[in-house]
Coordinates of C-alpha atoms and ligand atoms in Angstrom, one line a residue:
X1 CA 0.0 0.0 0.0
X2 CA 1.4 3.4 -1.0
X3 CA 1.0 5.5 2.2
X4 CA 3.4 8.4 1.5
X5 CA 0.8 10.1 -0.8
X6 CA -1.3 10.9 2.3
X7 CA -1.2 14.5 3.5
X8 CA 0.6 14.7 6.9
X9 CA -1.4 15.1 10.0
X10 CA 0.0 16.1 13.4
X11 CA 0.8 13.3 15.8
X12 CA -1.1 13.0 19.1
X13 CA 0.9 14.3 22.1
X14 CA 1.0 10.6 23.2
X15 CA 2.4 9.4 19.9
X16 CA 2.5 5.8 20.9
X17 CA -1.3 5.7 21.0
X18 CA -3.4 4.4 18.1
X19 CA -6.3 6.6 17.1
X20 CA -9.3 4.7 15.6
X21 CA -12.0 7.3 16.3
X22 CA -12.0 9.6 13.3
X23 CA -15.8 9.8 13.1
X24 CA -15.7 11.7 16.5
X25 CA -12.9 14.0 15.2
X26 CA -9.8 13.9 13.1
X27 CA -6.2 15.1 13.8
X28 CA -5.3 18.4 12.1
X29 CA -3.3 18.6 8.9
X30 CA 0.3 19.8 9.3
X31 CA -0.3 22.4 6.5
X32 CA -3.0 24.0 8.7
X33 CA -0.6 24.3 11.7
X34 CA 2.1 25.7 9.4
X35 CA -0.1 28.3 7.8
X36 CA -2.0 29.3 11.0
X37 CA 0.4 32.0 12.2
X38 CA 0.1 33.7 8.8
X39 CA -3.7 33.5 8.9
X40 CA -3.6 34.8 12.5
X41 CA -1.7 37.9 11.5
X42 CA -4.9 38.9 9.6
X43 CA -6.7 39.7 12.9
X44 CA -8.9 42.4 11.4
X45 CA -12.7 42.2 11.3
X46 CA -13.6 41.0 7.8
X47 CA -16.5 43.4 7.7
X48 CA -14.2 46.4 8.3
X49 CA -14.0 48.7 5.2
X50 CA -10.5 50.0 6.2
X51 CA -7.2 48.2 5.6
X52 CA -7.4 45.8 8.5
X53 CA -10.5 44.1 7.1
X54 CA -9.1 43.6 3.6
X55 CA -6.7 40.7 4.4
X56 CA -9.2 38.6 6.3
X57 CA -11.9 39.3 3.8
X58 CA -9.6 38.0 1.0
X59 CA -8.8 34.9 3.0
X60 CA -12.5 34.1 3.5
X61 CA -13.3 34.9 -0.2
X62 CA -10.6 32.6 -1.4
X63 CA -11.5 29.7 1.0
X64 CA -15.2 30.0 -0.1
X65 CA -14.2 29.9 -3.8
X66 CA -11.9 26.9 -3.3
X67 CA -14.6 25.0 -1.3
X68 CA -17.3 25.8 -3.9
X69 CA -15.1 24.6 -6.7
X70 CA -14.4 21.3 -4.9
X71 CA -18.0 20.7 -3.9
X72 CA -19.3 21.8 -7.3
X73 CA -21.6 24.7 -6.3
X74 CA -21.5 28.5 -6.4
X75 CA -19.6 30.3 -3.7
X76 CA -22.8 32.2 -2.9
X77 CA -24.5 29.0 -2.0
X78 CA -22.1 28.4 0.9
X79 CA -22.7 29.7 4.4
X80 CA -20.0 29.4 7.1
X81 CA -21.2 28.3 10.5
X82 CA -19.7 27.0 13.8
X83 CA -20.1 23.3 12.8
X84 CA -22.4 20.5 11.8
X85 CA -24.8 20.9 14.7
X86 CA -25.4 24.6 13.9
X87 CA -25.7 23.8 10.2
X88 CA -28.4 21.1 10.9
X89 CA -30.3 23.3 13.4
X90 CA -30.2 26.3 11.0
X91 CA -31.6 24.4 8.0
X92 CA -34.4 22.6 9.9
X93 CA -35.5 25.4 12.1
X94 CA -35.0 27.9 9.2
X95 CA -37.2 26.0 6.9
X96 CA -39.8 25.5 9.7
X97 CA -39.8 29.3 10.4
X98 CA -40.2 30.1 6.7
X99 CA -43.2 27.9 6.4
X100 CA -44.7 29.1 9.7
X101 CA -44.3 32.7 8.6
X102 CA -45.9 31.8 5.3
X103 CA -42.9 33.0 3.4
X104 CA -44.1 30.6 0.7
X105 CA -41.7 28.8 -1.6
X106 CA -44.4 28.5 -4.3
X107 CA -48.2 28.8 -4.5
X108 CA -50.0 26.1 -2.4
X109 CA -47.0 25.6 -0.1
X110 CA -48.8 27.1 2.9
X111 CA -50.3 23.6 3.4
X112 CA -46.9 22.1 3.8
X113 CA -46.6 21.5 7.6
X114 CA -45.2 17.9 7.8
X115 CA -41.6 16.8 8.1
X116 CA -39.8 13.5 7.3
X117 CA -36.5 12.2 8.7
X118 CA -35.1 8.8 9.6
X119 CA -34.9 7.1 13.0
X120 CA -31.1 7.1 13.0
X121 CA -30.1 10.8 12.5
X122 CA -27.4 12.6 14.6
X123 CA -28.9 14.2 17.7
X124 CA -28.5 17.7 16.1
X125 CA -31.2 16.6 13.6
X126 CA -33.2 14.2 15.7
X127 CA -33.7 16.7 18.6
X128 CA -34.7 19.5 16.4
X129 CA -37.4 17.3 14.9
X130 CA -38.5 16.4 18.4
X131 CA -38.7 20.1 19.1
X132 CA -40.9 20.6 16.0
X133 CA -43.1 17.7 17.3
X134 CA -43.5 19.6 20.6
X135 CA -44.7 22.5 18.6
X136 CA -47.5 20.3 17.2
X137 CA -46.0 19.5 13.8
X138 CA -46.3 16.0 12.3
X139 CA -42.9 14.4 12.0
X140 CA -42.5 11.0 10.3
X141 CA -39.5 9.0 11.4
X142 CA -38.9 6.5 8.6
X143 CA -37.7 3.1 9.9
X144 CA -34.3 1.7 9.3
X145 CA -33.5 -2.1 9.6
X146 CA -30.8 -3.9 11.5
X147 CA -28.4 -3.5 8.6
X148 CA -29.0 0.3 8.4
X149 CA -31.1 0.2 5.3
X150 CA -33.9 2.8 5.1
X151 CA -37.5 1.7 4.3
X152 CA -38.1 3.4 1.0
X153 CA -41.7 2.1 0.7
X154 CA -42.6 3.7 4.0
X155 CA -40.9 6.9 2.7
X156 CA -43.0 6.9 -0.4
X157 CA -46.1 6.4 1.8
X158 CA -45.5 9.3 4.1
X159 CA -44.3 11.8 1.4
X160 CA -47.2 14.0 0.3
X161 CA -48.2 17.5 -0.8
X162 CA -48.2 18.3 2.9
X163 CA -44.4 17.6 3.3
X164 CA -42.4 20.7 3.9
X165 CA -38.9 19.2 4.4
X166 CA -37.2 15.9 4.3
X167 CA -33.9 15.5 6.2
X168 CA -31.8 12.3 5.7
X169 CA -28.1 12.0 6.5
X170 CA -25.7 11.0 3.8
X171 CA -23.7 8.6 5.9
X172 CA -24.4 7.4 9.4
X173 CA -21.8 8.3 12.0
X174 CA -22.2 5.1 14.0
X175 CA -22.5 2.4 11.3
X176 CA -21.1 4.2 8.2
X177 CA -24.2 3.2 6.2
X178 CA -24.7 5.4 3.1
X179 CA -28.3 6.4 2.4
X180 CA -29.7 6.6 -1.1
X181 CA -29.8 10.4 -0.9
X182 CA -29.9 11.1 -4.6
X183 CA -33.0 8.9 -5.0
X184 CA -34.7 10.2 -1.9
X185 CA -34.0 13.8 -2.9
X186 CA -35.6 13.1 -6.3
X187 CA -38.7 11.6 -4.7
X188 CA -38.9 14.6 -2.4
X189 CA -38.7 17.0 -5.4
X190 CA -41.5 15.1 -7.2
X191 CA -43.6 15.7 -4.1
X192 CA -42.7 19.4 -4.1
X193 CA -40.9 19.1 -0.8
X194 CA -37.4 20.5 0.2
X195 CA -34.6 18.1 0.9
X196 CA -31.7 18.4 3.3
X197 CA -28.8 16.0 3.9
X198 CA -26.4 16.0 6.9
X199 CA -23.2 15.4 4.9
X200 CA -20.9 15.7 8.0
X201 CA -19.6 12.1 7.7
X202 CA -19.4 12.2 3.9
X203 CA -16.7 14.9 3.6
X204 CA -13.5 13.3 2.6
X205 CA -14.9 9.8 2.6
X206 CA -16.9 9.8 -0.6
X207 CA -17.0 12.0 -3.7
X208 CA -19.2 15.0 -3.1
X209 CA -20.7 16.7 -6.1
X210 CA -23.6 18.9 -4.9
X211 CA -25.0 19.4 -8.4
X212 CA -25.2 15.6 -8.7
X213 CA -26.7 15.2 -5.2
X214 CA -29.3 17.7 -6.3
X215 CA -30.4 18.5 -2.7
X216 CA -31.7 21.9 -1.4
X217 CA -29.5 22.0 1.6
X218 CA -26.5 20.1 3.0
X219 CA -24.4 20.4 6.2
X220 CA -20.7 19.8 6.7
X221 CA -18.2 20.2 9.5
X222 CA -14.5 21.0 9.5
X223 CA -13.3 18.9 12.4
X224 CA -14.4 15.6 10.8
X225 CA -12.1 16.3 7.9
X226 CA -8.6 17.2 9.3
X227 CA -9.5 20.8 10.0
X228 CA -10.4 22.8 13.1
X229 CA -13.3 22.5 15.5
X230 CA -15.9 25.3 15.5
X231 CA -16.3 25.7 11.8
X232 CA -18.8 24.2 9.4
X233 CA -20.8 24.8 6.3
X234 CA -24.3 25.0 5.0
X235 CA -24.9 24.5 1.3
X236 CA -28.2 26.3 0.4
X237 CA -29.2 26.0 -3.2
X238 CA -29.7 29.2 -5.1
X239 CA -33.3 30.4 -4.9
X240 CA -33.9 28.9 -1.4
X241 CA -34.9 31.4 1.3
X242 CA -33.1 30.4 4.5
X243 CA -34.2 32.0 7.8
X244 CA -31.0 32.5 9.8
X245 CA -30.8 30.9 13.2
X246 CA -28.5 33.6 14.5
X247 CA -29.7 37.1 13.9
X248 CA -27.6 40.2 14.1
X249 CA -25.1 41.6 11.5
X250 CA -25.4 41.1 7.8
X251 CA -22.5 38.5 7.5
X252 CA -23.0 35.6 5.1
X253 CA -25.5 37.7 3.2
X254 CA -27.8 38.0 6.3
X255 CA -28.1 34.2 6.6
X256 CA -25.7 33.8 9.6
X257 CA -24.8 36.7 11.8
X258 CA -21.6 37.0 13.7
X259 CA -18.0 38.0 12.9
X260 CA -16.4 35.2 10.9
X261 CA -13.8 32.8 12.3
X262 CA -11.1 33.7 9.7
X263 CA -8.6 31.1 10.9
X264 CA -11.0 28.2 10.9
X265 CA -12.5 29.2 7.5
X266 CA -9.0 29.4 6.0
X267 CA -8.2 26.0 7.6
X268 CA -11.4 24.4 6.1
X269 CA -10.4 25.7 2.7
X270 CA -6.9 24.2 3.1
X271 CA -8.3 20.8 4.1
X272 CA -10.9 20.7 1.3
X273 CA -8.1 21.3 -1.1
X274 CA -7.2 17.6 -0.5
X275 CA -10.6 16.4 -1.8
X276 CA -9.0 15.8 -5.2
X277 CA -7.1 12.8 -3.9
X278 CA -10.0 11.5 -1.9
X279 CA -10.8 8.3 -4.0
X280 CA -7.2 7.1 -3.5
X281 CA -7.3 7.8 0.3
X282 CA -10.8 6.2 0.7
X283 CA -9.7 3.0 -1.1
X284 CA -6.7 2.6 1.1
X285 CA -8.5 3.3 4.3
X286 CA -11.3 0.9 3.3
X287 CA -8.6 -1.8 2.7
X288 CA -7.5 -1.4 6.4
X289 CA -11.1 -1.5 7.6
X290 CA -11.8 -4.7 5.7
X291 CA -8.7 -6.2 7.1
X292 CA -9.9 -5.5 10.7
X293 CA -13.3 -7.0 9.9
X294 CA -12.0 -10.2 8.3
X295 CA -9.4 -10.7 11.0
X296 CA -12.0 -10.2 13.8
X297 CA -14.5 -12.6 12.2
X298 CA -11.7 -15.2 11.9
X299 CA -10.4 -14.8 15.5
X300 CA -13.3 -13.8 17.7
X301 CA -16.6 -15.7 17.9
X302 CA -20.0 -14.1 18.4
X303 CA -19.3 -10.9 16.4
X304 CA -21.8 -9.2 14.1
X305 CA -20.6 -6.5 11.8
X306 CA -23.5 -4.1 11.3
X307 CA -24.4 -3.5 7.6
X308 CA -21.4 -5.4 6.3
X309 CA -23.0 -6.2 3.0
X310 CA -24.5 -2.8 2.5
X311 CA -23.2 0.5 1.0
X312 CA -20.9 1.9 3.8
X313 CA -18.3 4.6 4.0
X314 CA -14.9 2.9 3.9
X315 CA -13.5 3.9 7.2
X316 CA -16.2 2.8 9.6
X317 CA -16.9 -0.6 11.2
X318 CA -19.5 -1.2 14.0
X319 CA -19.1 -4.5 15.7
X320 CA -21.6 -6.1 18.1
X321 CA -19.5 -8.4 20.3
X322 CA -21.8 -10.8 22.2
X323 CA -21.3 -11.1 26.0
X324 CA -19.1 -8.0 26.3
X325 CA -20.0 -4.6 27.6
X326 CA -18.9 -2.0 25.1
X327 CA -18.0 0.7 27.7
X328 CA -15.8 -1.8 29.6
X329 CA -14.2 -3.0 26.3
X330 CA -13.5 0.6 25.3
X331 CA -11.8 1.4 28.7
X332 CA -9.7 -1.8 28.5
X333 CA -8.6 -0.9 24.9
X334 CA -7.8 2.6 26.0
X335 CA -5.5 1.2 28.7
X336 CA -3.8 -0.8 25.8
X337 CA -3.3 2.4 23.8
X338 CA -6.2 2.2 21.4
X339 CA -8.9 4.9 21.0
X340 CA -12.2 3.6 19.8
X341 CA -15.9 4.5 20.5
X342 CA -19.1 2.8 21.6
X343 CA -21.4 5.1 19.7
X344 CA -21.7 8.8 19.0
X345 CA -18.9 10.6 20.8
X346 CA -21.4 13.3 21.8
X347 CA -23.1 10.7 24.0
X348 CA -20.1 9.1 25.5
X349 CA -20.2 9.2 29.3
X350 CA -23.8 8.4 28.9
X351 CA -24.5 4.8 30.1
X352 CA -27.7 4.6 27.9
X353 CA -27.2 2.4 24.8
X354 CA -27.0 4.2 21.4
X355 CA -30.4 5.5 20.3
X356 CA -29.3 4.8 16.7
X357 CA -28.8 1.1 17.3
X358 CA -32.1 0.9 19.3
X359 CA -33.9 2.5 16.4
X360 CA -32.4 -0.1 14.1
X361 CA -34.1 -2.8 16.1
X362 CA -31.2 -4.0 18.3
X363 CA -32.0 -5.1 21.8
X364 CA -30.6 -3.0 24.7
X365 CA -28.1 -5.7 25.5
X366 CA -26.9 -5.9 21.9
X367 CA -26.6 -2.2 21.6
X368 CA -24.6 -2.1 24.8
X369 CA -22.1 -4.6 23.3
X370 CA -21.2 -2.4 20.3
X371 CA -17.8 -1.0 19.4
X372 CA -17.2 1.6 16.6
X373 CA -13.9 1.7 14.9
X374 CA -13.4 4.7 12.5
X375 CA -10.1 4.9 10.6
X376 CA -8.2 7.8 9.1
X377 CA -5.3 8.6 6.8
X378 CA -2.5 8.0 9.2
X379 CA -3.5 4.5 10.3
X380 CA -1.4 1.6 9.2
X381 CA -1.7 -2.2 8.6
X382 CA 0.7 -2.7 11.6
X383 CA -1.7 -0.8 13.9
X384 CA -4.7 -2.8 12.5
X385 CA -2.9 -6.1 13.2
X386 CA -1.9 -5.1 16.7
X387 CA -5.4 -3.9 17.4
X388 CA -7.0 -7.2 16.5
X389 CA -4.5 -9.1 18.6
X390 CA -5.3 -6.9 21.7
X391 CA -9.0 -6.9 21.0
X392 CA -9.1 -10.7 21.0
X393 CA -7.2 -10.9 24.3
X394 CA -9.4 -8.3 26.0
X395 CA -12.6 -9.9 24.7
X396 CA -11.5 -13.4 26.0
X397 CA -10.6 -11.8 29.3
X398 CA -13.9 -10.0 29.7
X399 CA -15.9 -13.1 28.6
X400 CA -14.1 -15.4 31.1
X401 CA -14.6 -12.8 33.9
X402 CA -18.3 -12.8 33.1
X403 CA -18.4 -16.6 33.1
X404 CA -16.6 -16.9 36.5
X405 CA -19.0 -14.2 38.0
X406 CA -21.9 -16.3 36.9
Ligands
PLP1 C1 -23.5 12.9 11.2 C2 -23.2 14.0 12.1 N1 -23.9 15.2 12.0 C3 -23.6 16.2 12.8 C4 -22.5 16.2 13.7 C5 -22.2 17.4 14.5 O1 -21.1 18.1 14.0 P1 -20.3 19.1 14.9 O2 -19.5 18.3 15.9 O3 -19.4 19.9 14.0 O4 -21.3 20.0 15.5 C6 -21.8 15.0 13.8 C7 -20.7 14.9 14.8 O5 -20.5 13.8 15.4 C8 -22.1 13.9 13.0 O6 -21.4 12.8 13.1

């Protein structure tokens, strides 16, 4: 495998550790660290008309242009935000507000007051729809099966001339399953509804062409793609009216108030520059992921790989390991120098099993035995081999402890 083509990322302060939790966050590109001091010297307010605003304004304009070119959209269709959660909240609440205030999208749309999503979205989507439900709106949560596959028949049944917005993630953060977003967006369009996709886990893991996706809105986040935390994106197709979540100044053409984070926007532009080479990186990372899965199945009994035969992003594997508590397993692996996850990072520390796995029909006990491995550019075959060896030992130890405790 040719690894030297990968862009360099900074090493963790504890460099002996192996990081397999890239769906939670990624390390930062070395080029971002190297360019940061130059970007930071442009400390002016990008909205200032005098000299101090010109540098930062240029940095933001160039980053926006570069990102638009890579994602195949117009720079004016991009809105910088603080991250994926804000992007998701803004789109869903923004569309809701527009319909509530009868800022109609086209004649007859005043009757559109229903919403559709899946049962396995990130909390920054799921909780917003629960909020809309609390406001009396009808929200349809389309079921997803144990392999992660969405029920398209049910989707077709609930889509109607009353549907205002459909929101379906591009790739699931816990299982890596890729949803048929293009097809679902086409169906929404035929019903006259708007379509949003949470593309946070897609960036850098699959080819993104927003013209081809043909969605109305999409969300992305910098820190899932080798850039900085606190910076994300909304794609809002030309012609859409988007009610801003944060009101105030006229930044981002009035769609997102607040002085821009010049450093993080420049960094996102830098990271997105690597999207050219993404098919090569994805294939190599996928090879490592497949190697983990085949070795685990060969060496450890009672393991189910969620969605193994389905369309998944290449870096993610979610294993249900019978008879082992996922949190205990995670802590033991941490002691051995491996960082993995038991579900969404945002809910770690929370003893409740993953709502995503429960929504997919797994029993509590099964969901509590899950382990998510998400690989990145700097991982190696050596790390993968060492991991499987340690995992086998830890699983055997925990299973025998469980047996001896009755
Ligand atoms: C699918 C998905 N959407 C949204 C988010 C939230 O992104 P951010 O951490 O930038 O707010 C995450 C983060 O885990 C995610 O995985």
